[in-house]
Amino acid sequence: MLIEPASGGLYCAAGGFHIDPWEPVERAVISHAHGDHLRHGSRAYLCAEAGERLVKHRLGGEARVESAPYGAAVTIDGVRVSFHPAGHIFGSAQVRVEHRGEVWVASGDYKRSADPTCDPFEPVRCQTFITEATFALPLFTWDPPQATVAEICAWWDEMRSAGRPAVLFGYALGKAQRVLAELARCTDRAVFVHGALVDLTTVYRESGVPLPPIQRATETARGKSFAGELIVAPLSARGSTWMRRFGDHSSAFASGWMRIRGARRRRGYDRGFALSDHADWPGLLQTIDDSGAERVFVTHGYTHQFARYLRERGLEAQPWETRYEGEPEGTNAELGPGNSEPGNRSPQPGT
Ligand SMILES: [Zn+2]
Ligand SMILES: [Zn+2]
């Protein structure tokens, strides 16, 4: 097999590299900068040029990072490697690997919905496709993003009329910036953000992603009223002392998990918006079709269910054990050390 699940990550023996390894390796080929796909300690990293700033930002100054533009092949020991837009977050890529006429594509994370912060997913033909399966159940279907964003705007309007702060939680890298970019289309009001989002948002802005003005909620004068303001915050800020400044507020979570009936209430949010950076069920099936692959390996999420479904449709499909984590479910802190503000690490209430 050209790529196999080894102890440290997905391994290409012919090229001597790993894709999104979870242990330090000699040569890491990286799909995108989320913490479960990009880990510290490898000797060298290769990623898509669009994602290079984010990868470097997350790894820190010492790491050796090289990049290639989307579509441009890099040859590693006779194996051709190229990156193709995955539509997941800014700079995210599928990794295409070609050796002696055999073509594999490792998807990383991907989505098919439009996202103003990144290049759209590009279907890539291959014989073997390694897919994620975060939301691989038929109940996960997304409304068009404009409709979900309109719901967020309506909620903000409602809170503005009620004179209450509206605190929207989401993944700190990708989701938060996507929400900001979407809001820029319907308002020119400044949005407040948690400090953990500032640097990542700056990287996006400096990379040319159009984003509305943001204000750091901690920089505002003590006693400032956030009545009617929208505040975007990472999950790690939930239940922290940082939240006290907002007093009586309405809370919401932007995530694909909000599609599950009762999930919002169980997790204690006032509102839920099913806005995901992962493909929904039709998006996954469409992508498998578009790839033309006869063989599919399934990583993170509903791996067994999805592999079984694909087998029933006549494909060769197997789940693969990996350490990827998928989309945080709204109760856990998702930030690594160094990205959070002091005082926001208190445990989450409930489950
Ligand atoms: Zn991801
Ligand atoms: Zn993932």
Coordinates of C-alpha atoms in Angstrom, one line a residue, residues 69-72 82-88 92-96 105 107 110-112 119-125 129 287 290-291:
P69 CA 1.4 26.3 -4.0
Y70 CA -1.9 24.4 -4.6
G71 CA -1.5 22.0 -7.5
A72 CA 2.3 22.2 -7.7
S82 CA 0.7 18.0 -4.2
F83 CA -1.8 20.0 -2.3
H84 CA -5.3 20.8 -3.4
P85 CA -7.9 23.0 -1.7
A86 CA -10.0 21.2 0.9
G87 CA -12.4 24.1 1.7
H88 CA -12.2 23.3 5.4
S92 CA -6.4 23.7 4.2
A93 CA -5.4 21.0 1.7
Q94 CA -6.0 17.5 0.5
V95 CA -2.8 15.7 0.0
R96 CA -2.4 13.9 -3.4
V105 CA -5.6 11.4 -1.9
S107 CA -8.5 14.4 2.4
Y110 CA -13.0 19.1 4.2
K111 CA -16.3 20.6 3.4
R112 CA -18.3 21.4 0.2
D119 CA -10.6 28.4 -1.5
P120 CA -13.4 26.0 -2.4
F121 CA -12.9 22.2 -2.3
E122 CA -11.3 20.9 -5.5
P123 CA -12.3 17.4 -6.5
V124 CA -9.2 15.3 -7.2
R125 CA -9.4 12.0 -9.1
F129 CA -9.3 8.1 -1.1
T287 CA -16.9 13.8 -2.7
D290 CA -16.2 12.9 -7.4
S291 CA -12.9 11.2 -6.5

